[in-house]
Amino acid sequence: MSVPSAIAVGTEVALLKNLHLSDGRRAQLAIREGRLGSGPAPAGGFVLDCAEYLALPAFIDTHMHLDKALIRSQLADHDGTLPSAIAASHERKRLYTEDDVRKRAAEVIRSHVRHGTTRIRSHVDVDTIGGLVPLAGVMQAAQDCRHLAEVRTIAFPQEGILSDPGTARLMRSALEMGCDLVGGMPHWERTPEDQLEHVKFCFDLAQEFDRDLDLHVDETDDGAVRTLEMVADEALARGWQGRVTAGHVCSLSAADVEYVRRVIDKCRQARMTIVSNPVTNLMIQGRADRGLVRRGITRIRELREAGVNLCFGQDCVQDGFYPFGRGDMLEVALISAHAAQLGTSQELDFALQAVGENAARTWRLDAYGIEEGARADLVLYAASSWQEALTLQLRPEIVLFEGRVVATNHLLSALA
Ligand SMILES: [Zn+2]
């Protein structure tokens, strides 16, 4: 497959012709004010011939931690469990400065963009160790990179709320600073009563500021930990349908079938999104197991069958929890496909949706994809199909954000 000559980053594209979409359709779309539309190109505008490419909507990473990325090499080695990863990060978190967080976060945003992701939703630690320094740093990085990608922030009480007195006040301050969503981590509290109080606090805050919620839920192998049901119950009781996301949800795989059926039905009724983060949880969960080691992946199959919205997230890039990662949603999709045993063409289509249109639903975007009205965020691959791009782990040749070329990648390979 030959690829047209290089296009300069910064080029404003006016017309995309000969688009080859993943479902086999061909299309031609104009770009006006960063959005896709019909009709001819604006006079004198740049025409990009996409005939040799596969065009996909740019990816969405809806579960990331930008504030703690790229600190792995500075942390002491630990046993790999979630409590150890949290503890190992404390010392480094005390040393955070806004500029330190800003630089690391911006580097990871740029890496996401190079790999075709133009929307990132990042949890940011809010606790009495780092205070609001992580949030200030990530918000500055988002501003630095606003010409490359859209970043939304989630106030995340990594150390708990009741178990870290002072965090409740900081969570409120985080929202006043402009944090987009309310986060949470109820399973980190000491008792089920405290867990429920944590959940209710998060919903109170979300209602007061009219924000969506995205909580870390049941990131443990212990099937008796059941904050997912508390979250679903609150979403239903408060009319927050379609506005609540639960991340990780590992313990659901270890829970009994009766609970699983009940809680999945509540998630469906509440129109919740479940974000599975297999790249991290394959590393963290099941550490105490010998022989058959649990995978830490939530019940993807049952959730899908029930019609619950599902996404895959990167979660971590080279931090205390996960030593790898580069903001590459194609890598996330491939690892997730292994973990969740997705292999049929329908299942592989789902893997694409889980880093794209399902996340767009979570973000409550009016339009997403390669269609009129959607923001002109696209990736162009030198591949003939999504499965080929996924299998070969290609980098996109061209990445567009708001109709402008923001990244190009060209692989040169020779074989005699
Ligand atoms: Zn996370």
Short mmCIF file of C-alpha atoms and ligand atoms in Angstrom, two decimals:
data_model
loop_
_atom_site.label_atom_id
_atom_site.label_comp_id
_atom_site.label_asym_id
_atom_site.label_seq_id
_atom_site.Cartn_x
_atom_site.Cartn_y
_atom_site.Cartn_z
CA MET A 1 0.00 0.00 0.00
CA SER A 2 1.47 3.31 -1.00
CA VAL A 3 0.93 6.32 1.20
CA PRO A 4 0.60 9.85 -0.15
CA SER A 5 3.44 12.21 0.51
CA ALA A 6 3.82 13.69 3.95
CA ILE A 7 1.48 16.40 5.14
CA ALA A 8 2.76 19.04 7.52
CA VAL A 9 1.50 19.20 11.09
CA GLY A 10 -0.56 22.32 11.59
CA THR A 11 -2.26 22.00 8.19
CA GLU A 12 -5.92 23.00 8.33
CA VAL A 13 -7.86 20.51 6.23
CA ALA A 14 -10.91 21.78 4.35
CA LEU A 15 -12.04 18.61 2.57
CA LEU A 16 -11.59 14.91 3.20
CA LYS A 17 -12.14 13.03 -0.04
CA ASN A 18 -12.23 9.29 -0.74
CA LEU A 19 -12.68 8.42 2.93
CA HIS A 20 -12.64 4.66 3.55
CA LEU A 21 -14.59 3.91 6.74
CA SER A 22 -14.27 0.81 8.92
CA ASP A 23 -17.72 -0.47 7.87
CA GLY A 24 -16.68 -0.40 4.21
CA ARG A 25 -18.51 2.80 3.30
CA ARG A 26 -16.82 5.55 1.28
CA ALA A 27 -17.46 9.18 2.09
CA GLN A 28 -16.46 12.76 1.36
CA LEU A 29 -16.82 15.42 4.01
CA ALA A 30 -15.96 19.10 4.26
CA ILE A 31 -14.60 20.66 7.44
CA ARG A 32 -15.89 24.01 8.67
CA GLU A 33 -14.93 25.52 12.02
CA GLY A 34 -13.49 22.20 13.14
CA ARG A 35 -16.59 20.16 12.37
CA LEU A 36 -17.51 17.71 9.65
CA GLY A 37 -20.15 18.70 7.15
CA SER A 38 -21.41 18.17 3.63
CA GLY A 39 -20.89 20.23 0.52
CA PRO A 40 -17.79 21.45 -1.32
CA ALA A 41 -14.56 22.53 0.30
CA PRO A 42 -14.29 26.16 1.29
CA ALA A 43 -12.50 28.01 -1.57
CA GLY A 44 -8.74 27.59 -1.50
CA GLY A 45 -8.88 25.09 1.35
CA PHE A 46 -6.58 22.09 1.65
CA VAL A 47 -7.98 18.87 0.17
CA LEU A 48 -6.76 15.64 1.78
CA ASP A 49 -7.11 12.58 -0.43
CA CYS A 50 -7.73 9.68 1.97
CA ALA A 51 -8.02 6.95 -0.68
CA GLU A 52 -5.05 4.97 0.62
CA TYR A 53 -6.09 5.08 4.26
CA LEU A 54 -8.53 3.55 6.68
CA ALA A 55 -10.31 6.39 8.47
CA LEU A 56 -11.50 6.00 12.05
CA PRO A 57 -12.84 8.52 14.53
CA ALA A 58 -10.02 9.59 16.86
CA PHE A 59 -9.99 7.53 20.05
CA ILE A 60 -11.24 8.52 23.48
CA ASP A 61 -9.38 7.50 26.63
CA THR A 62 -12.03 7.86 29.28
CA HIS A 63 -10.01 6.57 32.26
CA MET A 64 -6.53 7.97 32.73
CA HIS A 65 -4.43 9.32 35.63
CA LEU A 66 -2.29 12.09 34.14
CA ASP A 67 -1.04 13.45 37.47
CA LYS A 68 0.83 10.31 38.52
CA ALA A 69 2.15 9.30 35.09
CA LEU A 70 5.85 8.88 34.35
CA ILE A 71 7.05 8.51 37.96
CA ARG A 72 7.66 4.78 37.91
CA SER A 73 11.44 5.00 37.72
CA GLN A 74 11.49 7.22 40.82
CA LEU A 75 9.54 4.82 43.06
CA ALA A 76 10.79 2.00 45.24
CA ASP A 77 9.97 -1.47 43.98
CA HIS A 78 6.96 -3.08 45.68
CA ASP A 79 4.91 -6.26 45.59
CA GLY A 80 2.58 -5.04 42.83
CA THR A 81 -0.69 -4.98 44.81
CA LEU A 82 -3.03 -1.96 44.85
CA PRO A 83 -2.28 -1.03 48.52
CA SER A 84 1.47 -1.22 47.87
CA ALA A 85 1.18 0.88 44.70
CA ILE A 86 -0.76 3.56 46.59
CA ALA A 87 1.72 3.53 49.49
CA ALA A 88 4.74 3.59 47.17
CA SER A 89 3.42 6.76 45.53
CA HIS A 90 2.99 8.76 48.77
CA GLU A 91 6.56 9.98 49.09
CA ARG A 92 6.70 11.12 45.47
CA LYS A 93 3.29 12.78 45.78
CA ARG A 94 4.59 14.91 48.68
CA LEU A 95 7.27 16.23 46.31
CA TYR A 96 4.86 17.18 43.52
CA THR A 97 4.97 20.75 42.29
CA GLU A 98 2.49 22.21 39.83
CA ASP A 99 5.21 22.49 37.22
CA ASP A 100 6.37 18.89 37.74
CA VAL A 101 2.81 17.56 37.29
CA ARG A 102 2.19 19.94 34.37
CA LYS A 103 5.24 18.70 32.43
CA ARG A 104 4.58 14.99 32.97
CA ALA A 105 0.87 15.32 32.20
CA ALA A 106 1.57 17.29 29.01
CA GLU A 107 4.07 14.69 27.86
CA VAL A 108 1.47 11.95 28.24
CA ILE A 109 -1.24 14.00 26.51
CA ARG A 110 1.14 14.46 23.56
CA SER A 111 1.83 10.72 23.52
CA HIS A 112 -1.90 10.04 23.43
CA VAL A 113 -2.26 12.40 20.47
CA ARG A 114 0.60 10.79 18.55
CA HIS A 115 -1.27 7.50 18.94
CA GLY A 116 -4.59 8.92 17.78
CA THR A 117 -6.42 9.91 20.97
CA THR A 118 -7.82 13.44 21.09
CA ARG A 119 -10.12 13.17 24.10
CA ILE A 120 -8.82 12.19 27.55
CA ARG A 121 -10.72 12.04 30.81
CA SER A 122 -8.25 12.08 33.69
CA HIS A 123 -8.76 11.29 37.34
CA VAL A 124 -6.60 13.58 39.46
CA ASP A 125 -5.70 12.82 43.08
CA VAL A 126 -7.40 15.08 45.60
CA ASP A 127 -6.22 14.28 49.13
CA THR A 128 -4.36 15.70 52.12
CA ILE A 129 -0.97 14.56 50.77
CA GLY A 130 -0.87 16.45 47.48
CA GLY A 131 -3.73 18.83 48.17
CA LEU A 132 -4.82 20.55 44.97
CA VAL A 133 -1.33 20.61 43.42
CA PRO A 134 -2.03 17.63 41.08
CA LEU A 135 -5.23 19.25 39.82
CA ALA A 136 -3.58 22.62 39.20
CA GLY A 137 -0.77 20.88 37.28
CA VAL A 138 -3.11 18.78 35.12
CA MET A 139 -5.35 21.76 34.37
CA GLN A 140 -2.29 23.73 33.21
CA ALA A 141 -1.17 20.80 31.03
CA ALA A 142 -4.65 20.63 29.50
CA GLN A 143 -4.37 24.32 28.70
CA ASP A 144 -0.86 23.87 27.24
CA CYS A 145 -2.20 21.11 24.96
CA ARG A 146 -5.58 22.62 24.07
CA HIS A 147 -4.49 22.83 20.40
CA LEU A 148 -3.90 19.04 20.42
CA ALA A 149 -6.61 17.42 22.50
CA GLU A 150 -9.52 17.92 24.87
CA VAL A 151 -8.89 16.95 28.49
CA ARG A 152 -11.54 16.66 31.17
CA THR A 153 -10.68 16.22 34.85
CA ILE A 154 -12.22 14.11 37.62
CA ALA A 155 -11.66 14.96 41.31
CA PHE A 156 -10.41 11.63 42.67
CA PRO A 157 -10.06 10.97 46.42
CA GLN A 158 -7.32 8.35 46.06
CA GLU A 159 -6.82 8.04 49.84
CA GLY A 160 -10.52 7.82 50.68
CA ILE A 161 -12.79 10.54 52.05
CA LEU A 162 -13.71 9.39 55.54
CA SER A 163 -10.34 7.69 55.98
CA ASP A 164 -8.49 10.87 54.94
CA PRO A 165 -10.06 13.69 57.00
CA GLY A 166 -9.81 16.99 55.17
CA THR A 167 -10.44 15.46 51.74
CA ALA A 168 -14.14 16.36 51.70
CA ARG A 169 -13.26 20.05 51.85
CA LEU A 170 -10.60 19.61 49.13
CA MET A 171 -13.09 17.82 46.86
CA ARG A 172 -15.39 20.83 47.04
CA SER A 173 -12.44 23.15 46.30
CA ALA A 174 -11.49 20.99 43.29
CA LEU A 175 -14.94 21.51 41.79
CA GLU A 176 -14.79 25.23 42.51
CA MET A 177 -11.46 25.27 40.61
CA GLY A 178 -13.26 23.90 37.56
CA CYS A 179 -12.83 20.14 37.83
CA ASP A 180 -15.31 18.61 35.39
CA LEU A 181 -16.51 15.51 37.24
CA VAL A 182 -16.84 14.08 40.74
CA GLY A 183 -14.74 10.97 41.37
CA GLY A 184 -14.71 8.54 44.25
CA MET A 185 -13.25 5.33 45.62
CA PRO A 186 -15.77 3.99 48.12
CA HIS A 187 -14.24 0.53 48.53
CA TRP A 188 -11.20 2.19 50.11
CA GLU A 189 -13.20 3.07 53.24
CA ARG A 190 -12.99 0.79 56.28
CA THR A 191 -16.59 -0.40 56.66
CA PRO A 192 -19.67 -0.79 54.45
CA GLU A 193 -21.27 2.06 56.43
CA ASP A 194 -18.36 4.36 55.59
CA GLN A 195 -18.43 3.18 51.98
CA LEU A 196 -22.09 4.17 51.71
CA GLU A 197 -21.38 7.55 53.31
CA HIS A 198 -18.57 8.06 50.77
CA VAL A 199 -20.93 7.28 47.90
CA LYS A 200 -23.61 9.63 49.26
CA PHE A 201 -21.04 12.42 49.70
CA CYS A 202 -19.98 12.07 46.05
CA PHE A 203 -23.57 12.21 44.81
CA ASP A 204 -24.36 15.19 47.08
CA LEU A 205 -21.40 17.05 45.57
CA ALA A 206 -22.37 16.07 42.02
CA GLN A 207 -25.91 17.29 42.56
CA GLU A 208 -24.78 20.54 44.15
CA PHE A 209 -22.45 21.35 41.24
CA ASP A 210 -24.56 19.60 38.57
CA ARG A 211 -21.71 17.30 37.50
CA ASP A 212 -21.47 13.73 36.26
CA LEU A 213 -19.73 11.11 38.40
CA ASP A 214 -16.90 8.71 37.58
CA LEU A 215 -15.92 6.54 40.53
CA HIS A 216 -13.30 3.86 41.09
CA VAL A 217 -15.42 0.92 42.15
CA ASP A 218 -14.47 -2.39 43.76
CA GLU A 219 -10.91 -2.62 42.48
CA THR A 220 -10.29 -5.76 44.50
CA ASP A 221 -10.47 -9.53 44.09
CA ASP A 222 -12.80 -9.80 47.11
CA GLY A 223 -16.26 -10.69 45.81
CA ALA A 224 -17.82 -9.55 49.08
CA VAL A 225 -16.92 -5.90 48.35
CA ARG A 226 -20.06 -4.46 46.79
CA THR A 227 -19.97 -0.72 46.42
CA LEU A 228 -21.17 -1.05 42.81
CA GLU A 229 -24.68 -1.69 44.08
CA MET A 230 -24.48 1.36 46.37
CA VAL A 231 -23.49 3.50 43.38
CA ALA A 232 -26.24 2.09 41.14
CA ASP A 233 -28.85 2.52 43.89
CA GLU A 234 -27.88 6.18 44.40
CA ALA A 235 -27.91 6.85 40.65
CA LEU A 236 -31.46 5.48 40.43
CA ALA A 237 -32.69 7.15 43.60
CA ARG A 238 -31.40 10.57 42.59
CA GLY A 239 -32.38 10.49 38.92
CA TRP A 240 -28.74 10.53 37.79
CA GLN A 241 -29.38 8.02 34.97
CA GLY A 242 -26.83 8.24 32.18
CA ARG A 243 -24.50 10.37 34.30
CA VAL A 244 -22.55 7.79 36.30
CA THR A 245 -19.44 5.80 35.39
CA ALA A 246 -17.85 3.04 37.45
CA GLY A 247 -14.24 2.14 36.74
CA HIS A 248 -12.42 -1.18 37.27
CA VAL A 249 -15.26 -3.15 38.98
CA CYS A 250 -12.91 -6.13 39.40
CA SER A 251 -14.67 -7.85 42.30
CA LEU A 252 -17.79 -8.41 40.21
CA SER A 253 -16.02 -11.39 38.65
CA ALA A 254 -15.64 -13.00 42.08
CA ALA A 255 -19.18 -12.27 43.30
CA ASP A 256 -22.02 -14.80 43.40
CA VAL A 257 -24.37 -15.10 40.44
CA GLU A 258 -27.44 -13.77 42.27
CA TYR A 259 -25.69 -10.52 43.17
CA VAL A 260 -24.19 -10.23 39.71
CA ARG A 261 -27.57 -10.50 38.00
CA ARG A 262 -29.18 -8.02 40.38
CA VAL A 263 -26.46 -5.38 40.21
CA ILE A 264 -25.96 -5.60 36.45
CA ASP A 265 -29.69 -5.02 36.02
CA LYS A 266 -29.45 -1.93 38.23
CA CYS A 267 -26.48 -0.66 36.19
CA ARG A 268 -28.55 -1.12 33.04
CA GLN A 269 -31.52 0.74 34.52
CA ALA A 270 -29.25 3.59 35.66
CA ARG A 271 -27.68 3.70 32.15
CA MET A 272 -24.27 3.55 33.79
CA THR A 273 -20.99 3.09 32.00
CA ILE A 274 -18.51 0.50 33.21
CA VAL A 275 -14.89 1.21 32.32
CA SER A 276 -12.65 -1.84 32.41
CA ASN A 277 -8.91 -1.19 32.61
CA PRO A 278 -7.39 -4.56 31.74
CA VAL A 279 -3.85 -3.34 31.10
CA THR A 280 -3.48 -2.24 34.72
CA ASN A 281 -5.68 -4.80 36.43
CA LEU A 282 -3.97 -7.75 34.75
CA MET A 283 -0.85 -6.52 36.54
CA ILE A 284 -2.41 -5.70 39.93
CA GLN A 285 -5.12 -8.25 40.69
CA GLY A 286 -4.74 -11.86 41.75
CA ARG A 287 -1.34 -11.26 43.35
CA ALA A 288 -2.19 -13.51 46.31
CA ASP A 289 -3.35 -16.35 44.06
CA ARG A 290 -1.17 -19.36 43.41
CA GLY A 291 -1.75 -21.69 40.48
CA LEU A 292 -4.82 -20.25 38.79
CA VAL A 293 -4.32 -16.47 39.02
CA ARG A 294 -7.39 -14.26 38.68
CA ARG A 295 -7.29 -11.72 35.87
CA GLY A 296 -8.97 -8.78 37.59
CA ILE A 297 -11.23 -8.17 34.62
CA THR A 298 -14.87 -7.35 35.24
CA ARG A 299 -17.69 -9.39 33.72
CA ILE A 300 -17.39 -8.00 30.21
CA ARG A 301 -19.50 -10.75 28.65
CA GLU A 302 -22.46 -10.47 31.04
CA LEU A 303 -22.41 -6.66 31.02
CA ARG A 304 -22.41 -6.63 27.21
CA GLU A 305 -25.25 -9.12 27.04
CA ALA A 306 -27.27 -6.94 29.42
CA GLY A 307 -26.71 -3.89 27.22
CA VAL A 308 -24.57 -1.94 29.72
CA ASN A 309 -22.29 0.64 28.11
CA LEU A 310 -18.66 -0.55 28.34
CA CYS A 311 -15.34 1.16 27.69
CA PHE A 312 -11.66 0.30 27.95
CA GLY A 313 -9.25 2.80 29.49
CA GLN A 314 -5.49 3.19 29.63
CA ASP A 315 -5.69 4.06 33.34
CA CYS A 316 -1.96 4.25 34.03
CA VAL A 317 1.21 5.22 32.18
CA GLN A 318 4.43 4.24 33.92
CA ASP A 319 3.32 4.91 37.48
CA GLY A 320 3.26 3.03 40.78
CA PHE A 321 0.43 0.82 39.53
CA TYR A 322 1.62 -0.10 36.06
CA PRO A 323 5.14 -0.05 34.61
CA PHE A 324 4.20 0.26 30.92
CA GLY A 325 1.78 2.30 28.79
CA ARG A 326 2.09 5.18 26.33
CA GLY A 327 -1.44 6.41 25.79
CA ASP A 328 -1.98 4.08 22.86
CA MET A 329 -5.62 2.98 22.71
CA LEU A 330 -4.79 0.46 19.99
CA GLU A 331 -2.51 -1.25 22.49
CA VAL A 332 -5.21 -0.99 25.17
CA ALA A 333 -7.75 -2.51 22.76
CA LEU A 334 -5.42 -5.40 21.87
CA ILE A 335 -4.56 -6.24 25.49
CA SER A 336 -8.22 -5.89 26.46
CA ALA A 337 -9.21 -8.22 23.61
CA HIS A 338 -6.85 -10.84 25.04
CA ALA A 339 -8.06 -10.34 28.60
CA ALA A 340 -11.76 -10.39 27.71
CA GLN A 341 -11.32 -13.08 25.04
CA LEU A 342 -12.68 -10.99 22.19
CA GLY A 343 -11.97 -12.71 18.90
CA THR A 344 -14.93 -12.78 16.52
CA SER A 345 -15.29 -9.91 14.08
CA GLN A 346 -18.31 -8.68 16.07
CA GLU A 347 -16.29 -8.79 19.28
CA LEU A 348 -13.40 -6.94 17.67
CA ASP A 349 -15.84 -4.28 16.48
CA PHE A 350 -16.87 -3.98 20.12
CA ALA A 351 -13.20 -3.47 21.09
CA LEU A 352 -13.14 -0.47 18.75
CA GLN A 353 -16.39 0.88 20.18
CA ALA A 354 -14.97 0.52 23.70
CA VAL A 355 -12.25 3.07 22.90
CA GLY A 356 -14.53 5.24 20.76
CA GLU A 357 -18.28 5.50 20.45
CA ASN A 358 -19.07 3.91 23.84
CA ALA A 359 -16.78 6.46 25.47
CA ALA A 360 -18.51 9.21 23.46
CA ARG A 361 -21.78 8.08 25.05
CA THR A 362 -20.13 8.37 28.47
CA TRP A 363 -18.97 11.88 27.60
CA ARG A 364 -22.52 12.67 26.45
CA LEU A 365 -21.25 14.10 23.17
CA ASP A 366 -23.90 15.40 20.78
CA ALA A 367 -22.07 13.85 17.83
CA TYR A 368 -19.04 11.61 17.42
CA GLY A 369 -17.60 9.70 14.53
CA ILE A 370 -17.07 10.34 10.86
CA GLU A 371 -20.39 11.97 10.19
CA GLU A 372 -21.88 15.42 9.66
CA GLY A 373 -21.91 17.51 12.81
CA ALA A 374 -19.16 15.63 14.62
CA ARG A 375 -15.92 17.34 15.56
CA ALA A 376 -13.33 16.64 12.86
CA ASP A 377 -11.17 14.37 15.03
CA LEU A 378 -9.94 11.50 12.84
CA VAL A 379 -7.12 9.02 12.54
CA LEU A 380 -5.92 7.72 9.19
CA TYR A 381 -4.17 4.36 9.07
CA ALA A 382 -2.17 2.71 6.31
CA ALA A 383 -4.39 -0.34 6.71
CA SER A 384 -7.37 -1.79 4.91
CA SER A 385 -9.39 -2.65 8.01
CA TRP A 386 -9.70 -2.03 11.75
CA GLN A 387 -8.64 -5.62 12.43
CA GLU A 388 -5.46 -5.10 10.43
CA ALA A 389 -4.60 -1.89 12.28
CA LEU A 390 -5.29 -3.63 15.59
CA THR A 391 -3.35 -6.77 14.75
CA LEU A 392 -0.31 -4.94 13.39
CA GLN A 393 -0.47 -2.29 16.13
CA LEU A 394 0.06 0.43 13.59
CA ARG A 395 0.49 4.07 14.45
CA PRO A 396 -1.90 6.38 12.62
CA GLU A 397 -0.24 8.06 9.65
CA ILE A 398 -2.26 11.23 10.28
CA VAL A 399 -4.17 12.49 13.32
CA LEU A 400 -6.69 15.32 12.98
CA PHE A 401 -8.04 17.39 15.87
CA GLU A 402 -10.73 19.96 15.06
CA GLY A 403 -9.82 19.55 11.38
CA ARG A 404 -6.16 20.37 11.87
CA VAL A 405 -3.29 17.89 11.42
CA VAL A 406 -1.83 17.50 14.92
CA ALA A 407 0.38 14.43 14.46
CA THR A 408 1.90 12.35 11.70
CA ASN A 409 3.78 9.07 11.93
CA HIS A 410 5.71 7.46 9.12
CA LEU A 411 7.22 4.02 9.49
CA LEU A 412 10.06 3.27 7.11
CA SER A 413 10.84 -0.39 6.79
CA ALA A 414 12.96 -2.11 4.14
CA LEU A 415 13.31 -5.80 3.39
CA ALA A 416 15.59 -7.33 0.76
ZN ZN B 1 -7.88 4.40 37.77
#
